[in-house]
CSV table of C-alpha atoms in Angstrom, one decimal:
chain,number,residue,atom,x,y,z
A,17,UNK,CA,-11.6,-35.9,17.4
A,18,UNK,CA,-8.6,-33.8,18.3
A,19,UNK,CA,-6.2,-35.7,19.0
A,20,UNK,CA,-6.7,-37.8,15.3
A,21,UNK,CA,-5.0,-34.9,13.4
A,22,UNK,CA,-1.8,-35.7,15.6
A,23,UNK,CA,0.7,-38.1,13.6
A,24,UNK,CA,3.6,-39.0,15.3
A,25,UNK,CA,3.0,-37.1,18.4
A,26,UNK,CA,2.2,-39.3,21.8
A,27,UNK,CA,-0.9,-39.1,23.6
A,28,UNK,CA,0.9,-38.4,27.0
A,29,UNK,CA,2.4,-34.9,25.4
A,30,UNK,CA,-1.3,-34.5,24.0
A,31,UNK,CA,-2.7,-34.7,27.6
A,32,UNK,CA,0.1,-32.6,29.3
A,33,UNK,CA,-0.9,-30.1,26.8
A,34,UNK,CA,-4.1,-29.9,28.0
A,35,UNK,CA,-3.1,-30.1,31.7
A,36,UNK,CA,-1.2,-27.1,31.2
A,37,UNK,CA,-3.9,-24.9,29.8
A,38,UNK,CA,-6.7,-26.4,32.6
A,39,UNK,CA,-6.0,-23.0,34.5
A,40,UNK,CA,-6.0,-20.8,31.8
A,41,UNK,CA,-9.4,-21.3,30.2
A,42,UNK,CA,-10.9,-18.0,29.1
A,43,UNK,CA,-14.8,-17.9,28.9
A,44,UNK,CA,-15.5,-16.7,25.2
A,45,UNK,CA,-18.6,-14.9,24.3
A,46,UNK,CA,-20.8,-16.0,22.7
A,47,UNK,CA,-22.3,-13.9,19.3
A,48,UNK,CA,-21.1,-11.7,16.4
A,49,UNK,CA,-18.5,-9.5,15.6
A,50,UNK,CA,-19.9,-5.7,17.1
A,51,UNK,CA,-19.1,-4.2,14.1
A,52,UNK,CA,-18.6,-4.9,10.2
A,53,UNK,CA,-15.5,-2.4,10.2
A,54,UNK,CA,-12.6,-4.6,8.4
A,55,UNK,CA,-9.9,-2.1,10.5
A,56,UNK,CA,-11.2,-4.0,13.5
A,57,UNK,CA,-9.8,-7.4,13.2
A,58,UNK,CA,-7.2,-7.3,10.5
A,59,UNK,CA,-3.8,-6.3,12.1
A,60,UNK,CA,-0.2,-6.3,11.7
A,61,UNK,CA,2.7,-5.4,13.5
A,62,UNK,CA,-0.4,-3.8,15.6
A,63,UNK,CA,-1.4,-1.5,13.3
A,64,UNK,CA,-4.7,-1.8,10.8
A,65,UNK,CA,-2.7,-3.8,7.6
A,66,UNK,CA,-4.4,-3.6,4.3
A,67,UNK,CA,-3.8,-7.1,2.5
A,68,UNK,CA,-4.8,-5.7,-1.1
A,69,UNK,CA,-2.5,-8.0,-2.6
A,70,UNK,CA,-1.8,-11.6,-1.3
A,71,UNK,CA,1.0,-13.4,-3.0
A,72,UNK,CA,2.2,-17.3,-2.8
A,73,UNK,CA,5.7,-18.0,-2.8
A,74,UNK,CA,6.5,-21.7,-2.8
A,75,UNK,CA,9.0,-22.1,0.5
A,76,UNK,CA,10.4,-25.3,-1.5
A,77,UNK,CA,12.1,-22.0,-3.7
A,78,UNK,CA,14.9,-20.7,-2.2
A,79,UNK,CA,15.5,-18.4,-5.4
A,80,UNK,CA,11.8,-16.9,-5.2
A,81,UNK,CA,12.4,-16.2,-1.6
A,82,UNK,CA,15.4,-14.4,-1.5
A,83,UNK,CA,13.3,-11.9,-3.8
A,84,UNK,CA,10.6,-11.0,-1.8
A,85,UNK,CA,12.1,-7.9,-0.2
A,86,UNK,CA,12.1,-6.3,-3.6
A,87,UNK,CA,8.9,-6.8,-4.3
A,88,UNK,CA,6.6,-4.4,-2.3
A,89,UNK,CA,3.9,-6.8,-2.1
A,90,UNK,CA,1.4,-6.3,1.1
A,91,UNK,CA,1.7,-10.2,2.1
A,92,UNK,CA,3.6,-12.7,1.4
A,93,UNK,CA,2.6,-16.6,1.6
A,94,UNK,CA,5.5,-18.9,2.2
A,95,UNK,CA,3.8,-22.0,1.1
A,96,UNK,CA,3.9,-25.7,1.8
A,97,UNK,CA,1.0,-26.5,0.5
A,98,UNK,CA,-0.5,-26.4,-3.5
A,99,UNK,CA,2.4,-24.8,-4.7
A,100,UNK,CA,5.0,-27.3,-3.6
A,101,UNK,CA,5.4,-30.8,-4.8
A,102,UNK,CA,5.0,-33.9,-2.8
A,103,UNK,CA,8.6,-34.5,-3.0
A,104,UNK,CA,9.5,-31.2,-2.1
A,105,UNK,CA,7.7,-30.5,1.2
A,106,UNK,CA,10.5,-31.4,3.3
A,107,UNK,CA,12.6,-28.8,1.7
A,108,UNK,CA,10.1,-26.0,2.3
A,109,UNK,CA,10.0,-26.8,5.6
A,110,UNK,CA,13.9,-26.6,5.9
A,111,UNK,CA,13.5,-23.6,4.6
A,112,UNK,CA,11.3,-21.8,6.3
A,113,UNK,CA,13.6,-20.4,8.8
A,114,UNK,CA,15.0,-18.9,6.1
A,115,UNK,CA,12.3,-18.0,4.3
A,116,UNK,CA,10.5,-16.5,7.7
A,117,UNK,CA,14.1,-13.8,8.2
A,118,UNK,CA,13.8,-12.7,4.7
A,119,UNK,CA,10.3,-11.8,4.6
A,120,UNK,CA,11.1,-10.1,8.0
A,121,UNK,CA,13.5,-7.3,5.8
A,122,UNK,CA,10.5,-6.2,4.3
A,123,UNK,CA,7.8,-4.3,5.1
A,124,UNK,CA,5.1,-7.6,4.1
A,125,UNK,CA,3.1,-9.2,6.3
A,126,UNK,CA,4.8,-12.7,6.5
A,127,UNK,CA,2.1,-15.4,6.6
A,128,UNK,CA,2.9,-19.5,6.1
A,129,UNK,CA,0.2,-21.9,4.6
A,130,UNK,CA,0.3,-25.3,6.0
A,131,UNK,CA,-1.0,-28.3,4.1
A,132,UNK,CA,-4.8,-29.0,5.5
A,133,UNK,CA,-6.4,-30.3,8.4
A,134,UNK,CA,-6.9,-33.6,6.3
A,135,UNK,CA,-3.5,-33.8,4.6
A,136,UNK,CA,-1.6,-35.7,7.4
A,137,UNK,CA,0.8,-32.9,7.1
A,138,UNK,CA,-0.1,-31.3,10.0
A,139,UNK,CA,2.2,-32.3,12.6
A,140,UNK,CA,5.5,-32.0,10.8
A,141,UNK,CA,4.4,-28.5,9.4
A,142,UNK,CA,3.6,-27.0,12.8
A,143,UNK,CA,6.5,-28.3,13.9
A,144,UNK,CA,9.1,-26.4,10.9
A,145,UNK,CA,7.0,-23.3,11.7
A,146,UNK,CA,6.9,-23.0,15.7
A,147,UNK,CA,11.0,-24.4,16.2
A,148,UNK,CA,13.4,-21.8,17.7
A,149,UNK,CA,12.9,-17.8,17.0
A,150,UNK,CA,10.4,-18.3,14.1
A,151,UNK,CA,7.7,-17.4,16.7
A,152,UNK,CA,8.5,-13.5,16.5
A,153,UNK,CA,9.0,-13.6,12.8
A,154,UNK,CA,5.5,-15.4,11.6
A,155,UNK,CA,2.8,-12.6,11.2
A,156,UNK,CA,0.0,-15.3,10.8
A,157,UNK,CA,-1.5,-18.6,9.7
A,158,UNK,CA,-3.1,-19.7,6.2
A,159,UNK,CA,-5.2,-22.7,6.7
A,160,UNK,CA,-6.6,-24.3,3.1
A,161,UNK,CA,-9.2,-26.5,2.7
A,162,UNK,CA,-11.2,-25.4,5.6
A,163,UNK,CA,-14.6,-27.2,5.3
A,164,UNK,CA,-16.3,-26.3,8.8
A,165,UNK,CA,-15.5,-24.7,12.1
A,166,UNK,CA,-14.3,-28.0,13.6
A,167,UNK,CA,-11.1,-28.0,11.5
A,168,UNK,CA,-10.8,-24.5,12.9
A,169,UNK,CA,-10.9,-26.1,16.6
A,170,UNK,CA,-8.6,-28.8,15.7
A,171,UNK,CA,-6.2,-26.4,14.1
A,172,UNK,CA,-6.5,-24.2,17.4
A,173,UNK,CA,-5.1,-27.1,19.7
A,174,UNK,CA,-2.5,-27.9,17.6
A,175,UNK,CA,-1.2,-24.4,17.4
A,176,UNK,CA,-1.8,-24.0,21.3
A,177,UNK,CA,0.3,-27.5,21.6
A,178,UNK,CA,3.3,-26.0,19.4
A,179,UNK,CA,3.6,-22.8,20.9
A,180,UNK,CA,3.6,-24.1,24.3
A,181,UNK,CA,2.8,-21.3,26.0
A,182,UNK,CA,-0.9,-21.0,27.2
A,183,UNK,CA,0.1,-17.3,27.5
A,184,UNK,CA,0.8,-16.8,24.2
A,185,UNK,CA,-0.9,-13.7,22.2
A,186,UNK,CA,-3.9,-15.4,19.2
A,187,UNK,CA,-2.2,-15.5,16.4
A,188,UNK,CA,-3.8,-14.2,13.2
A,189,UNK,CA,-5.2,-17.0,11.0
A,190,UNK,CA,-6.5,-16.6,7.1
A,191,UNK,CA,-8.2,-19.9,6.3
A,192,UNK,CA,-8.9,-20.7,2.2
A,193,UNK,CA,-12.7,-21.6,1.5
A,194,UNK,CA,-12.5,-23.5,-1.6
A,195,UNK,CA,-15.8,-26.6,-2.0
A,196,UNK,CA,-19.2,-26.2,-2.4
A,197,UNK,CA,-19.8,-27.5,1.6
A,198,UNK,CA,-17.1,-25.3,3.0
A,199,UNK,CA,-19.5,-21.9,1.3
A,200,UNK,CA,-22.4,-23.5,3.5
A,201,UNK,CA,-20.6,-23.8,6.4
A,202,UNK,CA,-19.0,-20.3,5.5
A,203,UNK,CA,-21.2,-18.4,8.5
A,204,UNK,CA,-20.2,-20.7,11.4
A,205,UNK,CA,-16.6,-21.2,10.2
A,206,UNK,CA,-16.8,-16.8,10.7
A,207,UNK,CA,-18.4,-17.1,13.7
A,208,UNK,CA,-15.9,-19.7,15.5
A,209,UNK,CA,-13.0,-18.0,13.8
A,210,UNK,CA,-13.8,-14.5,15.3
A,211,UNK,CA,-15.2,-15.4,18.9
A,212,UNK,CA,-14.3,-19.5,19.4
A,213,UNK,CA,-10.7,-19.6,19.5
A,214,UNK,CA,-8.3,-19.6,22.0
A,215,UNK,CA,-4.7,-19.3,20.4
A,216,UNK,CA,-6.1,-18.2,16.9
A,217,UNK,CA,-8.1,-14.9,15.8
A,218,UNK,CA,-9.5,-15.4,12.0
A,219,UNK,CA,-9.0,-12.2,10.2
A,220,UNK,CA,-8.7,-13.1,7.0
A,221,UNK,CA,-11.0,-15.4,4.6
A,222,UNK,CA,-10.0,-16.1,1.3
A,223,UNK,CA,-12.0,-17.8,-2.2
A,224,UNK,CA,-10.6,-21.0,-3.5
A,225,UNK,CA,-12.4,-20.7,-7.0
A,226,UNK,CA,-10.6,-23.3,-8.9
A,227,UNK,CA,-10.9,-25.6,-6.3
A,228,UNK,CA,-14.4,-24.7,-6.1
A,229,UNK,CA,-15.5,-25.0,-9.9
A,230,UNK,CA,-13.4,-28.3,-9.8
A,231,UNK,CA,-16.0,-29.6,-7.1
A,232,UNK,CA,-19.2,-28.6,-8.7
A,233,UNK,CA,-17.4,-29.3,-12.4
A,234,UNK,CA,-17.9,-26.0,-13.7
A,235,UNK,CA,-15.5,-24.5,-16.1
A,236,UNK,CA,-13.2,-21.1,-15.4
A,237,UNK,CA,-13.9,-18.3,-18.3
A,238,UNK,CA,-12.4,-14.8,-18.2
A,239,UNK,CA,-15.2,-13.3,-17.2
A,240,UNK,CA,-15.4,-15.6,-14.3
A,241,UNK,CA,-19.2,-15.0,-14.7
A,242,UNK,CA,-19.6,-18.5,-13.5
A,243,UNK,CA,-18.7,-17.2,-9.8
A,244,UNK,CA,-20.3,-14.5,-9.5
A,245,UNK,CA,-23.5,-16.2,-7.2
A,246,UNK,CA,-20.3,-18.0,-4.9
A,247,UNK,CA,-18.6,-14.7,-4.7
A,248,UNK,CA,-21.4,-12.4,-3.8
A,249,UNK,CA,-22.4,-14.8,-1.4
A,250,UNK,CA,-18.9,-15.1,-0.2
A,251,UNK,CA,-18.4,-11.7,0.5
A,252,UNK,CA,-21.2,-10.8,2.0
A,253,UNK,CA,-21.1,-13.5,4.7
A,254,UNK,CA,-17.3,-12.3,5.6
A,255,UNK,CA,-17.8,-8.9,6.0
A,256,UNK,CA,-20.7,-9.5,8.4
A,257,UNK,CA,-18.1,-10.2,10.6
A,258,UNK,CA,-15.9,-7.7,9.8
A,259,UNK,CA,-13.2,-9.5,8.5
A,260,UNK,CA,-11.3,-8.9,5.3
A,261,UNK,CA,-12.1,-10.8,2.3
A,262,UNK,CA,-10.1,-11.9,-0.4
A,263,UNK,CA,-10.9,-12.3,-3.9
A,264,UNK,CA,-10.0,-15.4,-6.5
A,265,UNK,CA,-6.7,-15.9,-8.3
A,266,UNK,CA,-6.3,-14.7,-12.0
A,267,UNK,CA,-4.0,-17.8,-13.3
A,268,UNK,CA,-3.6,-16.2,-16.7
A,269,UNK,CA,-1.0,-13.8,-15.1
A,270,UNK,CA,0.8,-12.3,-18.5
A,271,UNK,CA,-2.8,-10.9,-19.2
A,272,UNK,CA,-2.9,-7.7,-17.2
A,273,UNK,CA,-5.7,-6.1,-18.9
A,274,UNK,CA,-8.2,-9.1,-18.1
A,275,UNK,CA,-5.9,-8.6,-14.6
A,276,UNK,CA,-7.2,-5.2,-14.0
A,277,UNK,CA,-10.5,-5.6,-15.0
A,278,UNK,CA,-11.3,-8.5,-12.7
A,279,UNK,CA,-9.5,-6.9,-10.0
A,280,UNK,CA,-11.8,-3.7,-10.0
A,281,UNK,CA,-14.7,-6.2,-10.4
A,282,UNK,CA,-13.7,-7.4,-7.1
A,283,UNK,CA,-13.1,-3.8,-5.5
A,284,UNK,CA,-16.6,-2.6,-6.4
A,285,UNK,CA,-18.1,-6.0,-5.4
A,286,UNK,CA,-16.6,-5.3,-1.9
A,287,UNK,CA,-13.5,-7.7,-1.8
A,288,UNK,CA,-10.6,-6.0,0.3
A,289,UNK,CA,-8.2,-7.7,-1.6
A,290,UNK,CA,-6.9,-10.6,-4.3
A,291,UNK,CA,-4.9,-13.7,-4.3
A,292,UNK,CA,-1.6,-13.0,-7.1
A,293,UNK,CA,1.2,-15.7,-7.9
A,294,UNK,CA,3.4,-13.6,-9.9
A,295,UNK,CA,5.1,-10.3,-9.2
A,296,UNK,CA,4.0,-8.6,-12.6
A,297,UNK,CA,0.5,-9.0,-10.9
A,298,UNK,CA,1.3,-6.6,-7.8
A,299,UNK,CA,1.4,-3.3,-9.3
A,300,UNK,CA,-2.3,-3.4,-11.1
A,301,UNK,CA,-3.8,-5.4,-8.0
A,302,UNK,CA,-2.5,-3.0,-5.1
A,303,UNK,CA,-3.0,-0.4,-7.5
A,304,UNK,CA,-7.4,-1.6,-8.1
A,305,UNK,CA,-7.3,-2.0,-4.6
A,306,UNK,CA,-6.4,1.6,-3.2
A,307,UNK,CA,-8.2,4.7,-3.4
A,308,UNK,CA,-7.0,7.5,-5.8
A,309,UNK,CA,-6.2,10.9,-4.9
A,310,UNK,CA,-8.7,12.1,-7.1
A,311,UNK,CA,-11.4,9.9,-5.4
A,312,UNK,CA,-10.2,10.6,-1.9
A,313,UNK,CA,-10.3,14.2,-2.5
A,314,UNK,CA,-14.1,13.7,-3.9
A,315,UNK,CA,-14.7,11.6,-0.4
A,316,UNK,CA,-13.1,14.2,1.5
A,317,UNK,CA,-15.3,17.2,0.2
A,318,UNK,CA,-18.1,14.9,0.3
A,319,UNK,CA,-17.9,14.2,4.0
A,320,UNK,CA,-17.4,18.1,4.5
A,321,UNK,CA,-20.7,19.2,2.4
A,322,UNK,CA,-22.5,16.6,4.6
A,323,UNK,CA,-21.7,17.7,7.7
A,324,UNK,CA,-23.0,21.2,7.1
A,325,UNK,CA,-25.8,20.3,5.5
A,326,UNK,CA,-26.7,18.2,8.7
A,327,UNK,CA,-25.5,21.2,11.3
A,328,UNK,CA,-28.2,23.0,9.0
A,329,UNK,CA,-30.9,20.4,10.1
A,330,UNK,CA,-30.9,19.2,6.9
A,331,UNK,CA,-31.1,15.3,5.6
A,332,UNK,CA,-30.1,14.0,1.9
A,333,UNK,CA,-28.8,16.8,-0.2
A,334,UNK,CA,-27.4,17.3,-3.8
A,335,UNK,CA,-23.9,17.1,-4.2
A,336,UNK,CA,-22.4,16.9,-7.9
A,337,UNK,CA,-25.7,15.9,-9.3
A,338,UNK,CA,-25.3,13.2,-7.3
A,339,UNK,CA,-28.7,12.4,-3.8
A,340,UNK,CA,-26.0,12.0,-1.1
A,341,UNK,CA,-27.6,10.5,2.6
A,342,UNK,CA,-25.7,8.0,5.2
A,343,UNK,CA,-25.2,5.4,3.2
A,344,UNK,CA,-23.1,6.8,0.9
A,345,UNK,CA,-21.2,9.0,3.7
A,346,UNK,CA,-20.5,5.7,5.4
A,347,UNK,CA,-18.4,4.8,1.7
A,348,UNK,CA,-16.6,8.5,1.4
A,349,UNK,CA,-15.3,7.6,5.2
A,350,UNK,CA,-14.1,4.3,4.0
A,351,UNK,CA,-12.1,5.9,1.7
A,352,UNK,CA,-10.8,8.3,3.5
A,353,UNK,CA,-9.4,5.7,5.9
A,354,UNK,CA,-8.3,3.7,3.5
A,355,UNK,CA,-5.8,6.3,1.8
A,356,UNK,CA,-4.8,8.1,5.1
A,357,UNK,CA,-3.6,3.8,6.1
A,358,UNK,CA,-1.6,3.3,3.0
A,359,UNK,CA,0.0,6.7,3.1
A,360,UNK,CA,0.5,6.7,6.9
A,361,UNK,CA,-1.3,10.1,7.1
C-alpha cells in the first residue's frame, strides 16, 4: 500500500530505501501523549512556537512571497496545494527554493503544504521540497486531506525516502482534517501522528470547514453556528494529545468585525490558533489569540492569592467575587505562559 503513492519513482530505489533504514528501526511506544500541555509538542527553531495565526501564501506567487518578511505573521504556508491552479503547480514548485530563503529572513515558522496523499502529486512535491539546502530552511510539513492514520504512514515513508538519511531529526507535520470520515478517524490519526512515526512528529491539526460542510452539504453562515458540534468535537479530541489546534478560515476577509468576533469564539472555545489568507487578517487574529496585559496581570495575582491561601491549608477561596479552586489556577498558568512566550520574558 506504500509503495502505490510512488509515481515515477522505481521499485528498486523504493526497496533500497527500506534496506537502508532495516538497522535503524526504533521501537515506538505504544499509548497517549503524557500530558495535554500544547508547549510539549509544538516547537520551532527548538523553542515552544505559538501558531496563533496560520497564513497561505500560494508558492505559484512570486509577488506574495517576496512580502512575507513584512508581515509579522506567526507561520507562513507556502502552498502547492488549494491555492494554486492546476496549471501552475509546476511554478510553485520552482519556486519554492525561493520561497523557502525568504520566509527564512523572518522570524515565521516556514511550513509547505503538499497536494494530498490521493492527488498523485506526491512524488514531484517531495521532490521540489527535499532538493539541495531546503532541508535546513523548511520548519514543517502541511498535509491536507488527511482521512485516516494510514495516509499519515504513507506520508512518513515518503518523507523518510526524500530525506535520505535514516538519521535525520522528525520533522514537524500539521495535517488539514477537512470530511465528515476524516473527524471519525480524528482520534487515531492523533494517536499515530504523536507516537507512530518515524521521520514525522504531528504537532499541529488544523479544521477544513468548507471542505467539510461541502461533504455533508451544509451551508457556511457568519455565525458559523453550523460547526459548532464538528468544532467542539474537533478540539477536544486534539488537545487530548496535547497538540495545537487550529481553528476554520474566515473567507469574508474585508469583514474584520465578524473577523474578531469568530476569532475570540475560537479562543474561548480552546483553539490555539486560526487559519487567515490575507494579511489585513493578522493583526485581529494574533491579536484574539494572545493574552492581554490586563488579563495576565489578573492571572498573575490570581496564582499568587492561591498559593497563600493553600500554604494556609486552605482549598477554594474568593477572589474578586469570583470561587477560585484548581481548575481555574490551571487557566491563570496558561496565561501566564502564554504572554511570558510571546514577549520572551
Amino acid at each position: 500500500n506504500t509503495c502505490r503513492v510512488y509515481d515515477g519513482m522505481s521499485f528498486n530505489r523504493v526497496f533500497q530505501y527500506l534496506g537502508s533504514i532495516r538497522n535503524h528501526m526504533r521501537v515506538l511506544e505504544p499509548g497517549l501523549s503524557q500530558t495535554c500541555d500544547v508547549h510539549m509538542l509544538s516547537s520551532h527553531k527548538g523553542r515552544f512556537f505559538p501558531r496563533r495565526a496560520v497564513m497561505y501564501v500560494p508558492a505559484s506567487d512570486e509577488r506574495k512571497i517576496r512580502k512575507i518578511p513584512s508581515l509579522s505573521v506567526d507561520t507562513v504556508v507556502l502552498d502547492f496545494e488549494d491555492g494554486v491552479a492546476s496549471n501552475q503547480k509546476s511554478t510553485a514548485r520552482k519556486n519554492i527554493q525561493m520561497g523557502l530563503s525568504v520566509v527564512q529572513q523572518s522570524s515565521s515558522e516556514c511550513v509547505v503544504r503538499i497536494n494530498g496523499i490521493t492527488s498523485g502529486l506526491l512524488s514531484l512535491d517531495l521532490t521540489a521540497v527535499f532538493m539541495n539546502s531546503t532541508n535546513n530552511q523548511l520548519d514543517a510539513l502541511m498535509l491536507p486531506k488527511c482521512e485516516n492514520s494510514e495516509h499519515l504512514k504513507q506520508l512518513d515513508f515518503a518523507v523518510g525516502f526524500h530525506r535520505g538519511d535514516p538519521h535525520c531529526k522528525p520533522l514537524p507535520l500539521h495535517v488539514i482534517v477537512e470530511s465528515p470520515s476524516s473527524l471519525k478517524s480524528l482520534h487515531d490519526i492523533c494517536q499515530c501522528g504523536v507516537n507512530g512515526l518515524r521521520h514525522l512528529k504531528l504537532e499541529t491539526v488544523i479544521f477544513g470547514s468548507d471542505d467539510f460542510l461541502a461533504t455533508i452539504g451544509g451551508q457556511r453562515t457568519e455565525s458559523s453556528s453550523e460547526l459548532i458540534y464538528a468544532r467542539q468535537y474537533f478540539v477536544t479530541t486534539v488537545k487530548e494529545f496535547g497538540l495545537q489546534a487550529i481553528d476554520l478560515v474566515s473567507i469574508d476577509y474585508k469583514n474584520l468585525d465578524a473577523l474578531r468576533i469568530q476569532a475570540l469564539e475560537g479562543s474561548r472555545m480552546g483553539f490555539t490558533g486560526k487559519q487567515i489568507i490575507h494579511p489585513g487578517q493578522i493583526p485581529i487574529v494574533q491579536d484574539s489569540f494572545s493574552p492581554s496585559p490586563e488579563l495576565t496581570e489578573w492571572a498573575r495575582e490570581l496564582i499568587t492569592a492561591f498559593h497563600q491561601h493553600e500554604e494556609s491549608g486552605k482549598g477554594a477561596f474568593t477572589y474578586q467575587d469570583k470561587m477560585i479552586d484548581r481548575p481555574l489556577l490551571l487557566q491563570a498558568q496558561n496565561i501566564v505562559n502564554m504572554y511570558k512566550t510571546l514577549h520572551h520574558k
